[in-house]
């Protein structure tokens, strides 16, 4: 499908905004202003490509912790993300109960996830089942890292969706590492998408640094799911440019040369060049977008710094639905 | 009113709730055409169809995890775990997901679901068809834990559990499925989750039990009455939330407390009741709090003499209660 220049620019904008926000989080961590960051740098093309294939606020998503770009596309604001980074009042994912990047945004059907990996995969199957039972034409997108596809929960979730032909898109973001462990020690197949043939659903591997290609592949999977054609397993491949998290020292398991080499396939650089080459944007426009993103991020950080912390009393609830307090 | 068995009352509850609310559905192993290995869902497949009575893959974590997903979407799953002994594959989904969803999303997401599990020994089931599992789950805030002991309560409590907006673990004393009979109204009623039931008034000792043990406790009380010992029997019915008031009022009246469960002693739920009494009724006690519980071996052995050694029965309760009364 040929994308309009407008749409291409929009996709680039979301990737850029996510990157600038993510980079700022690292700075805030170095400044001692936040305690933890887990980064999506290098994943933006896969996430934005997938997000644009959905009907935002209509379809459902069970995300994972690297999905900053995906969440921004769905409607999470930079301000809201900064609140969660800082554990401030008003964090929409958890009221600052969860660590940063444990996403949830009820208003756009982005479901709360926990830290134990692959738990969200099974929820996606359940949501898919509910959609099918209700005879609705929504779809669910669920994301995960390649290492986490080793979990039994992941297999059970995908199996359910295949058995019942549920409208679920399983998107694996293969960034070549699970903290320090490479994919060869997770699976005997070349791509987690190859696992699909054992479970009875289509499996597709896509270049996760190419936002337009991801958009294409996910769009056709969404179309199939929406029209009763069942689930698809997609592996998008990219490189985790940053350490696993702000607590990780990746020099203990990979060389600087390897990282530098892989930065040449940074999806932001690739799309910038592509947009320039195809005359979708000018150098001047790109600069404008850059300064816009910077401004938005700076404003969001200021907003976050001025926001209050929750009071400690909020830690006591809500254990049960009866304890939920609004406002 | 008609007399019904425990399992018939449980089926009635599901049937009525499925009739009342189209969002209620059943999922589990062999619950469809087979009607469940204990026949708890007999007839429901024919009545409601495969869309609402779903034979799941043989995988407990996804029975619960898919249930959670459907509940997040707004449906009301009643998940059947074929034997409580097989709930452990689902432990992560229950503990990490169902119990924490409301808290971790600050009330944005809820998991209105019921997990039904036949539990308990004395049926020749050996190690893996006999276990009592309540203590693993009463420790997890965010989950309600219910154990009925009469057909009347089973129907009313299960209906309340299905209507409850929280996850509820509903433990069914399977030895009593056909053994325990009682009057069950045909009409729509709920027994509230929370309050314990004083099933027999008494003045000499308080006897706390639930599930199958409550059935035996009533028999013991009758026998002891003929010996001139007046036993107050309290059917806890709900372990979480626990009815402290009824427990304490009874102990204040009798001054003596015996707690009975078939789960093994150490770390069992009886310790919680004993602690509540020790903390809040110390000066009312005329004797040490006593616990009568299963022995601290890994599970119930198969061969009859060994099984009988393990199981708490009417005679063991009678002896323990008599001892305490004579303290
Ligand atoms: C069940 C569980 N075990 C261990 C961890 C600790 N842990 C967090 S992320 C991670 C690596 C995940 O790698 P991958 O699935 O490839 O995702 P990525 O972080 O690379 O995006 C590990 C081991 C966890 N969160 N959950
Ligand atoms: Mg990875």
XYZ file of C-alpha atoms and ligand atoms in Angstrom:
681
model
C 0.000 0.000 0.000
C 1.430 3.427 -0.955
C 1.375 5.717 2.050
C 0.614 9.403 1.750
C 3.384 11.843 2.534
C 1.290 13.112 5.417
C 1.111 9.689 6.998
C 4.815 9.108 6.491
C 5.576 12.384 8.194
C 3.264 11.526 11.055
C 5.018 8.222 11.557
C 8.379 9.900 11.546
C 7.143 12.471 14.013
C 6.022 9.810 16.503
C 9.349 8.002 16.189
C 11.218 11.233 16.723
C 9.138 12.311 19.700
C 9.581 8.930 21.332
C 13.336 9.029 20.727
C 13.758 12.497 22.193
C 11.658 11.642 25.221
C 13.542 8.403 25.725
C 16.907 10.147 25.443
C 15.778 12.710 27.976
C 14.879 9.924 30.382
C 18.479 8.719 30.231
C 19.668 12.251 30.951
C 17.290 12.554 33.878
C 18.647 9.287 35.210
C 22.232 10.486 34.937
C 21.209 13.679 36.713
C 19.803 11.611 39.550
C 16.313 12.939 38.901
C 14.739 9.561 38.218
C 15.527 6.167 39.704
C 15.003 3.919 36.704
C 14.556 3.886 32.970
C 14.015 1.057 30.515
C 14.425 2.214 26.975
C 12.802 1.688 23.594
C 15.650 3.227 21.629
C 16.033 1.231 18.423
C 12.479 -0.146 18.635
C 10.624 2.909 17.366
C 10.040 1.791 13.780
C 8.500 -1.524 14.814
C 6.239 0.064 17.384
C 5.095 3.020 15.299
C 4.540 0.815 12.267
C 2.368 -1.512 14.345
C 0.478 1.283 16.104
C -0.480 2.945 12.835
C -1.994 -0.324 11.629
C -4.539 -0.187 14.478
C -7.708 1.813 14.992
C -6.545 3.763 18.005
C -8.922 3.691 20.934
C -11.033 1.026 19.220
C -8.648 -1.888 19.042
C -6.968 -3.288 22.169
C -3.329 -3.552 23.134
C -1.516 -5.544 25.810
C 1.921 -3.959 25.657
C 5.306 -4.489 27.325
C 7.884 -2.244 28.902
C 9.755 -1.160 25.747
C 6.624 0.228 24.096
C 7.083 3.951 24.684
C 6.684 4.785 20.980
C 3.642 2.517 20.704
C 2.051 4.121 23.748
C 2.702 7.646 22.475
C 1.004 6.708 19.207
C -2.002 5.415 21.112
C -2.316 8.670 23.017
C -0.049 8.612 26.053
C 1.260 12.145 26.431
C 4.897 13.024 27.121
C 3.732 14.703 30.319
C 2.057 11.501 31.465
C 5.167 9.487 30.711
C 7.319 11.872 32.710
C 4.928 11.585 35.661
C 5.436 7.820 35.640
C 9.219 8.232 35.302
C 9.251 10.391 38.390
C 6.657 8.451 40.388
C 4.466 11.519 40.514
C 0.780 11.929 41.174
C -1.339 11.654 38.052
C 0.643 8.862 36.410
C -2.201 7.253 34.430
C -0.729 3.763 34.353
C -0.830 3.056 38.050
C -1.037 6.220 40.116
C 2.723 5.840 40.551
C 2.439 2.377 42.096
C 4.312 0.599 39.333
C 7.829 1.221 38.079
C 8.124 3.443 34.991
C 7.246 1.895 31.616
C 4.801 -0.576 33.113
C 2.193 0.864 30.826
C -1.578 1.103 31.074
C -3.960 3.576 29.524
C -7.567 2.638 29.997
C -8.930 5.403 27.778
C -7.358 3.815 24.699
C -7.762 0.125 25.669
C -4.084 -0.306 26.531
C -4.135 -2.883 29.300
C -2.028 -2.749 32.453
C 0.889 -5.157 32.401
C 3.121 -6.459 35.142
C 6.837 -7.238 35.290
C 6.744 -11.048 34.946
C 7.278 -11.392 31.203
C 4.700 -13.075 28.927
C 1.793 -12.716 31.346
C 0.272 -10.219 28.903
C 0.278 -12.703 26.025
C -2.402 -14.814 27.680
C -4.510 -11.748 28.434
C -4.433 -10.860 24.746
C -5.857 -14.287 23.933
C -8.609 -13.717 26.519
C -9.450 -10.319 25.090
C -9.488 -11.877 21.629
C -11.857 -14.537 22.912
C -14.143 -11.876 24.374
C -14.162 -9.948 21.091
C -15.054 -13.106 19.220
C -17.783 -14.030 21.702
C -19.257 -10.559 21.330
C -19.012 -10.807 17.536
C -17.188 -7.464 17.330
C -14.645 -6.473 14.715
C -11.927 -5.281 17.042
C -8.433 -6.753 17.165
C -5.814 -7.089 19.904
C -2.138 -6.353 19.478
C 0.228 -7.817 22.039
C 3.956 -7.182 22.163
C 6.882 -8.948 23.798
C 10.634 -9.429 23.596
C 12.142 -12.436 21.833
C 13.646 -13.857 25.015
C 10.256 -13.894 26.697
C 8.843 -16.139 23.989
C 10.612 -18.925 25.897
C 7.962 -18.702 28.608
C 5.240 -21.332 28.744
C 2.728 -18.530 29.118
C 3.626 -17.211 25.700
C 3.039 -20.585 24.050
C -0.260 -21.058 25.863
C -1.500 -17.653 24.778
C -0.555 -18.142 21.138
C -1.958 -21.672 21.160
C -5.321 -20.475 22.444
C -5.551 -17.825 19.759
C -4.671 -20.353 17.061
C -7.122 -23.005 18.309
C -9.988 -20.521 18.465
C -8.904 -18.348 15.518
C -8.902 -15.247 17.672
C -8.290 -11.720 16.366
C -4.847 -11.312 17.942
C -1.579 -10.006 16.493
C 1.438 -11.283 18.400
C 4.314 -8.892 17.772
C 7.717 -10.061 18.960
C 10.393 -7.383 19.089
C 13.638 -9.264 18.572
C 16.375 -6.887 19.675
C 19.047 -9.620 19.837
C 19.223 -9.656 23.620
C 17.312 -10.698 26.694
C 19.352 -8.609 29.100
C 22.638 -10.344 28.175
C 21.424 -13.578 26.608
C 21.318 -13.890 22.794
C 18.441 -15.478 20.837
C 20.468 -18.641 20.081
C 20.182 -19.533 23.745
C 16.428 -18.910 23.763
C 15.315 -20.871 20.733
C 16.571 -23.382 18.196
C 14.789 -21.610 15.343
C 16.100 -18.581 13.450
C 13.110 -16.403 14.209
C 10.419 -16.657 16.866
C 7.984 -16.378 13.939
C 9.121 -19.877 12.952
C 7.439 -21.159 16.097
C 4.121 -20.329 14.448
C 4.176 -23.422 12.270
C 4.147 -25.621 15.364
C 1.165 -23.792 16.745
C -0.880 -23.456 13.578
C -0.902 -19.803 12.636
C 0.955 -17.686 10.075
C 4.401 -16.501 11.173
C 6.173 -13.625 9.469
C 9.573 -12.055 10.060
C 9.971 -8.406 9.205
C 12.743 -5.818 9.318
C 11.837 -3.950 12.460
C 13.928 -0.951 11.537
C 11.725 -0.209 8.536
C 8.597 1.516 9.775
C 6.797 1.286 6.450
C 7.444 -2.405 6.045
C 6.235 -3.112 9.575
C 3.152 -1.030 8.901
C 2.441 -3.072 5.777
C 2.845 -6.453 7.425
C 0.925 -5.579 10.577
C -1.834 -3.948 8.524
C -2.487 -7.129 6.603
C -2.452 -9.153 9.831
C -4.935 -6.700 11.339
C -7.134 -6.923 8.280
C -7.161 -10.711 8.448
C -7.902 -10.723 12.179
C -10.682 -8.170 11.788
C -12.435 -10.235 9.175
C -12.364 -13.506 11.069
C -9.138 -14.874 9.574
C -7.478 -15.477 12.926
C -4.191 -14.564 14.564
C -0.737 -13.825 13.163
C 2.671 -14.067 14.748
C 5.124 -11.418 13.610
C 8.748 -11.032 14.587
C 10.216 -7.594 13.986
C 14.002 -7.536 14.140
C 16.047 -4.643 15.427
C 18.981 -3.994 17.715
C 18.748 -2.858 21.322
C 20.950 0.199 21.103
C 20.948 0.972 24.842
C 21.734 -1.245 27.810
C 18.797 -3.366 28.958
C 17.871 -0.751 31.536
C 19.476 1.976 33.591
C 20.601 -0.755 36.000
C 22.453 -2.730 33.324
C 26.099 -2.455 32.271
C 26.148 -3.909 28.766
C 29.954 -3.694 28.550
C 29.988 -6.923 30.535
C 28.581 -8.889 27.609
C 28.958 -7.010 24.300
C 31.659 -4.943 22.630
C 31.465 -1.245 21.857
C 32.333 -2.080 18.263
C 29.246 -4.257 17.979
C 27.036 -1.488 19.335
C 28.569 1.167 17.073
C 28.203 -1.082 14.048
C 24.527 -1.622 14.798
C 23.842 2.056 15.318
C 24.203 2.390 11.554
C 20.807 0.689 11.360
C 19.232 3.114 13.801
C 15.631 3.353 12.550
C 15.509 7.101 13.082
C 18.503 7.668 10.814
C 17.081 5.288 8.228
C 13.678 6.902 8.004
C 15.122 10.426 7.968
C 17.243 9.519 4.992
C 14.372 7.806 3.243
C 12.081 10.803 3.702
C 14.763 13.153 2.381
C 15.593 10.908 -0.574
C 11.950 10.623 -1.608
C 11.398 14.345 -1.100
C 8.699 13.781 1.496
C 10.393 16.297 3.761
C 13.044 18.951 3.439
C 16.049 19.382 5.682
C 14.372 22.487 7.039
C 11.203 20.618 7.969
C 13.241 17.995 9.730
C 14.958 20.675 11.755
C 11.625 22.176 12.686
C 10.348 18.838 13.859
C 13.505 18.362 15.879
C 13.097 21.617 17.712
C 9.385 20.947 18.212
C 10.111 17.607 19.810
C 12.741 19.134 22.019
C 10.353 21.816 23.166
C 7.594 19.333 23.972
C 9.967 17.123 25.924
C 11.422 20.035 27.866
C 7.955 21.249 28.737
C 6.907 17.756 29.837
C 9.907 17.443 32.123
C 9.186 20.823 33.659
C 5.591 19.744 34.187
C 6.756 16.535 35.822
C 9.218 18.269 38.099
C 6.532 20.627 39.339
C 3.968 17.877 39.880
C 3.399 16.631 43.426
C 4.193 13.177 44.705
C 1.274 11.035 45.823
C 0.709 10.983 49.553
C 1.834 7.831 51.314
C -1.771 7.087 52.297
C -2.499 6.222 48.676
C -0.318 3.130 49.097
C -3.059 1.522 51.199
C -5.593 1.193 48.389
C -7.262 -0.084 46.237
C -6.904 -3.746 47.173
C -10.440 -4.561 46.071
C -12.766 -2.788 43.666
C -14.697 -1.545 46.709
C -11.654 0.544 47.720
C -11.216 2.404 44.434
C -11.221 6.171 44.888
C -11.740 8.451 41.953
C -10.053 11.785 41.540
C -37.936 -25.967 48.741
C -36.282 -29.088 47.457
C -33.378 -31.068 48.825
C -30.290 -30.904 46.635
C -26.735 -32.081 46.685
C -23.853 -29.657 46.933
C -22.854 -30.156 43.305
C -26.423 -29.650 42.075
C -26.634 -26.391 43.979
C -23.391 -25.249 42.366
C -24.734 -26.069 38.915
C -27.973 -24.224 39.666
C -26.002 -21.130 40.595
C -24.084 -21.134 37.318
C -27.195 -21.869 35.304
C -29.146 -19.025 36.883
C -26.307 -16.553 36.511
C -25.751 -17.489 32.866
C -29.434 -16.985 32.258
C -29.415 -13.650 34.036
C -26.256 -12.211 32.469
C -25.080 -13.036 28.960
C -21.559 -11.964 29.902
C -21.160 -14.952 32.212
C -19.399 -17.899 30.612
C -17.686 -21.105 31.715
C -14.220 -22.210 30.704
C -12.263 -25.267 31.795
C -11.244 -28.812 30.995
C -14.076 -31.169 29.990
C -16.735 -28.703 31.087
C -18.552 -28.925 27.728
C -20.209 -32.041 26.433
C -18.823 -34.071 29.350
C -20.321 -31.649 31.869
C -17.146 -31.658 33.960
C -15.460 -34.646 35.553
C -17.585 -34.014 38.659
C -20.630 -33.203 36.506
C -20.837 -29.689 37.880
C -21.624 -28.225 34.456
C -23.896 -30.971 33.126
C -26.544 -29.634 30.776
C -25.056 -26.175 30.453
C -23.289 -26.912 27.161
C -26.561 -28.007 25.590
C -28.377 -25.025 27.012
C -25.849 -22.256 26.295
C -23.693 -23.646 23.509
C -19.980 -23.951 22.883
C -19.590 -20.185 22.812
C -20.379 -19.898 26.534
C -19.309 -23.289 27.862
C -15.798 -23.657 26.538
C -13.646 -26.779 26.647
C -10.233 -25.227 27.104
C -6.898 -26.638 26.022
C -5.402 -28.730 28.837
C -3.510 -25.819 30.339
C -4.479 -24.217 33.627
C -2.463 -21.044 33.401
C -4.283 -20.081 30.260
C -7.662 -21.135 31.649
C -7.073 -18.449 34.244
C -5.039 -16.082 32.041
C -7.552 -16.148 29.202
C -10.246 -15.662 31.828
C -8.417 -12.585 33.084
C -8.224 -11.183 29.556
C -11.940 -11.736 29.019
C -12.682 -10.171 32.404
C -10.586 -7.115 31.523
C -12.761 -6.809 28.455
C -15.883 -6.856 30.619
C -17.015 -10.465 30.506
C -17.518 -12.629 33.598
C -15.618 -15.869 33.311
C -16.214 -18.788 35.635
C -12.994 -20.769 35.290
C -13.036 -24.372 36.397
C -9.814 -25.955 37.606
C -10.527 -29.681 37.337
C -8.846 -30.476 40.669
C -7.442 -27.840 43.026
C -4.183 -29.791 42.926
C -3.718 -28.569 39.345
C -4.087 -24.881 40.076
C -0.352 -24.364 40.501
C 0.429 -23.876 36.789
C -1.968 -20.921 37.072
C -0.366 -19.570 40.238
C 1.489 -16.808 38.400
C -1.629 -15.565 36.624
C -3.590 -15.544 39.874
C -0.928 -13.991 42.072
C 0.877 -11.662 39.653
C -2.129 -10.644 37.590
C -5.612 -11.220 39.013
C -4.885 -10.176 42.596
C -2.817 -7.129 41.667
C -4.743 -5.667 38.747
C -6.922 -3.230 40.680
C -4.061 -2.029 42.849
C -1.483 -1.741 40.121
C -3.800 0.218 37.844
C -5.199 2.323 40.670
C -8.652 0.965 39.906
C -8.558 1.558 36.152
C -8.713 -2.162 35.407
C -10.698 -4.837 37.214
C -10.865 -8.615 36.980
C -14.390 -9.791 37.763
C -13.853 -13.529 37.622
C -14.507 -16.702 39.567
C -12.081 -19.592 39.769
C -13.855 -22.755 40.899
C -11.710 -25.575 42.243
C -12.801 -28.877 43.815
C -10.456 -29.506 46.737
C -9.849 -31.910 49.584
C -9.151 -35.531 50.406
C -10.732 -38.645 51.769
C -11.751 -39.788 48.310
C -8.858 -42.102 47.462
C -7.267 -39.460 45.285
C -3.732 -39.738 46.533
C -1.265 -36.891 46.564
C -2.549 -35.043 43.517
C -6.316 -35.323 43.751
C -6.740 -34.493 47.432
C -4.999 -31.269 48.301
C -6.292 -28.298 50.203
C -4.756 -25.204 48.656
C -6.402 -22.285 50.437
C -3.357 -21.142 52.421
C -1.381 -20.320 49.276
C -4.107 -17.948 48.207
C -5.382 -16.399 51.446
C -1.964 -14.765 51.682
C -2.527 -12.700 48.530
C -4.404 -9.412 49.075
C -6.785 -8.696 46.216
C -8.338 -12.142 46.017
C -11.495 -13.245 47.823
C -11.488 -16.843 49.007
C -14.775 -18.633 49.594
C -15.417 -22.201 50.825
C -19.066 -23.252 51.098
C -20.124 -26.277 53.145
C -23.868 -26.522 52.496
C -25.898 -26.618 49.283
C -27.806 -23.493 50.347
C -24.621 -21.522 50.865
C -22.935 -22.999 47.808
C -25.638 -21.654 45.525
C -25.928 -18.293 47.234
C -22.205 -17.749 47.589
C -21.411 -18.777 44.026
C -24.022 -16.383 42.702
C -22.517 -13.651 44.875
C -19.041 -14.575 43.636
C -20.111 -14.329 39.993
C -21.608 -10.903 40.647
C -18.588 -9.728 42.637
C -16.384 -7.230 40.759
C -13.216 -8.850 42.162
C -11.489 -12.154 41.466
C -12.930 -14.854 43.718
C -11.403 -18.263 44.394
C -14.314 -20.613 45.066
C -13.187 -23.835 46.729
C -15.615 -26.727 46.624
C -15.252 -29.636 49.083
C -15.452 -32.379 46.496
C -15.990 -35.176 48.976
C -19.217 -33.408 49.834
C -20.416 -32.942 46.243
C -22.963 -35.753 46.574
C -22.632 -36.561 50.253
C -23.840 -33.218 51.529
C -27.520 -32.530 50.879
C -29.750 -29.741 51.987
C -32.673 -27.502 51.222
C -32.076 -25.135 48.323
C -34.675 -22.558 47.257
C -35.437 -22.411 43.542
C -35.406 -18.647 43.574
C -32.732 -16.092 43.008
C -30.787 -15.341 46.185
C -27.228 -14.480 47.109
C -25.347 -15.266 50.292
C -23.035 -12.316 50.896
C -19.290 -12.915 50.741
C -17.813 -12.049 54.122
C -20.059 -13.048 57.010
C -19.434 -16.339 58.783
C -22.395 -18.451 59.831
C -23.059 -19.618 63.377
C -24.448 -22.960 62.332
C -25.010 -24.101 65.900
C -25.220 -22.009 69.045
C -23.268 -23.212 72.059
C -21.621 -22.043 75.258
C -18.672 -24.288 76.194
C -16.307 -24.065 73.237
C -16.159 -22.391 69.834
C -15.428 -24.672 66.919
C -14.276 -22.959 63.723
C -14.324 -24.890 60.459
C -15.054 -24.581 56.745
C -15.861 -26.841 53.826
C -15.898 -30.554 54.551
C -14.597 -29.984 58.060
C -17.667 -27.970 58.900
C -19.836 -30.910 57.899
C -17.969 -33.100 60.387
C -17.894 -30.350 62.993
C -21.694 -30.315 63.132
C -21.745 -34.079 63.674
C -19.213 -33.725 66.479
C -21.250 -31.010 68.121
C -24.291 -33.255 68.094
C -22.406 -36.116 69.683
C -20.887 -33.876 72.344
C -24.288 -32.439 73.147
C -25.348 -35.887 74.277
C -22.338 -35.851 76.605
C -23.441 -32.521 77.980
C -20.846 -30.394 76.170
C -22.287 -27.380 74.370
C -20.341 -26.588 71.215
C -20.791 -23.416 69.200
C -20.051 -24.254 65.571
C -18.987 -21.508 63.196
C -18.832 -22.101 59.491
C -16.336 -19.515 58.277
C -17.659 -19.749 54.670
C -15.408 -16.891 53.553
C -11.701 -16.966 54.379
C -10.961 -13.628 52.686
C -12.363 -11.284 53.816
C -12.562 -12.902 57.233
C -15.426 -12.209 59.650
C -13.421 -11.202 62.727
C -16.429 -9.960 64.591
C -18.290 -13.274 64.593
C -15.113 -15.134 65.537
C -14.322 -12.831 68.439
C -17.882 -12.613 69.733
C -18.050 -16.365 69.920
C -14.723 -16.698 71.734
C -15.723 -13.979 74.155
C -18.793 -16.054 74.966
C -17.190 -19.513 75.260
C -13.588 -18.693 76.242
C -12.293 -21.644 74.231
C -11.442 -21.995 70.550
C -10.789 -25.026 68.380
C -9.920 -24.431 64.735
C -10.185 -27.302 62.288
C -8.938 -27.655 58.724
C -7.828 -30.580 56.621
C -4.991 -28.607 55.063
C -1.731 -29.311 56.872
C -0.978 -27.460 60.067
C 2.097 -25.334 59.439
C 1.316 -22.098 57.682
C -2.307 -23.188 57.398
C -5.213 -20.770 57.625
C -5.894 -21.877 61.208
C -2.837 -19.926 62.265
C -4.508 -16.743 61.066
C -7.655 -17.426 63.093
C -5.543 -18.289 66.131
C -3.639 -15.026 65.750
C -6.833 -12.996 65.470
C -8.097 -14.579 68.690
C -4.758 -14.154 70.482
C -4.527 -10.501 69.516
C -8.085 -9.458 70.235
C -9.543 -11.885 72.774
C -6.560 -12.871 74.908
C -8.181 -11.950 78.178
C -11.358 -13.824 77.274
C -9.572 -17.144 76.849
C -9.879 -19.902 79.426
C -7.637 -22.304 77.523
C -4.951 -22.180 74.839
C -6.260 -21.873 71.308
C -6.169 -25.296 69.673
C -5.677 -26.213 66.029
C -6.658 -29.575 64.621
C -5.242 -29.907 61.117
C -3.781 -32.297 58.622
C -0.291 -33.575 59.404
C 2.775 -31.873 57.925
C 3.421 -34.362 55.159
C 3.491 -33.187 51.524
C 0.002 -34.428 50.647
C -2.637 -37.077 51.275
C -1.367 -40.616 50.598
C -3.399 -43.083 48.553
C -3.656 -46.349 50.496
C -6.649 -46.415 52.821
C -4.945 -46.798 56.194
C -2.546 -44.000 55.342
C -5.283 -41.799 53.955
C -7.343 -42.333 57.091
C -4.331 -41.423 59.191
C -4.082 -38.146 57.315
C -7.718 -37.117 57.178
C -9.513 -35.230 59.897
C -12.892 -36.834 60.598
C -15.793 -36.528 62.993
C -14.085 -38.701 65.603
C -10.857 -36.716 65.649
C -12.812 -33.490 65.943
C -14.977 -34.896 68.735
C -11.915 -35.978 70.703
C -10.141 -32.670 70.267
C -13.264 -30.718 71.206
C -13.880 -32.866 74.270
C -10.278 -32.396 75.411
C -10.543 -28.687 75.040
C -13.900 -28.506 76.813
C -12.376 -30.386 79.732
C -9.287 -28.190 79.921
C 9.268 -14.004 34.582
C 10.394 -13.048 34.566
N 11.668 -13.492 34.720
C 12.686 -12.610 34.698
C 12.484 -11.274 34.533
C 13.654 -10.302 34.532
N 13.801 -9.754 33.178
C 13.224 -8.593 32.836
S 13.397 -8.236 31.238
C 14.289 -9.622 30.949
C 14.790 -9.897 29.564
C 13.704 -9.889 28.558
O 14.244 -10.023 27.285
P 13.342 -9.986 25.998
O 12.143 -10.797 26.188
O 14.185 -10.311 24.819
O 12.836 -8.477 25.934
P 13.733 -7.167 25.795
O 14.000 -6.688 27.181
O 14.990 -7.544 25.090
O 12.907 -6.221 25.026
C 14.450 -10.347 32.117
C 15.223 -11.595 32.232
C 11.142 -10.861 34.403
N 10.814 -9.577 34.276
N 10.135 -11.755 34.400
Mg 15.162 -8.971 23.546
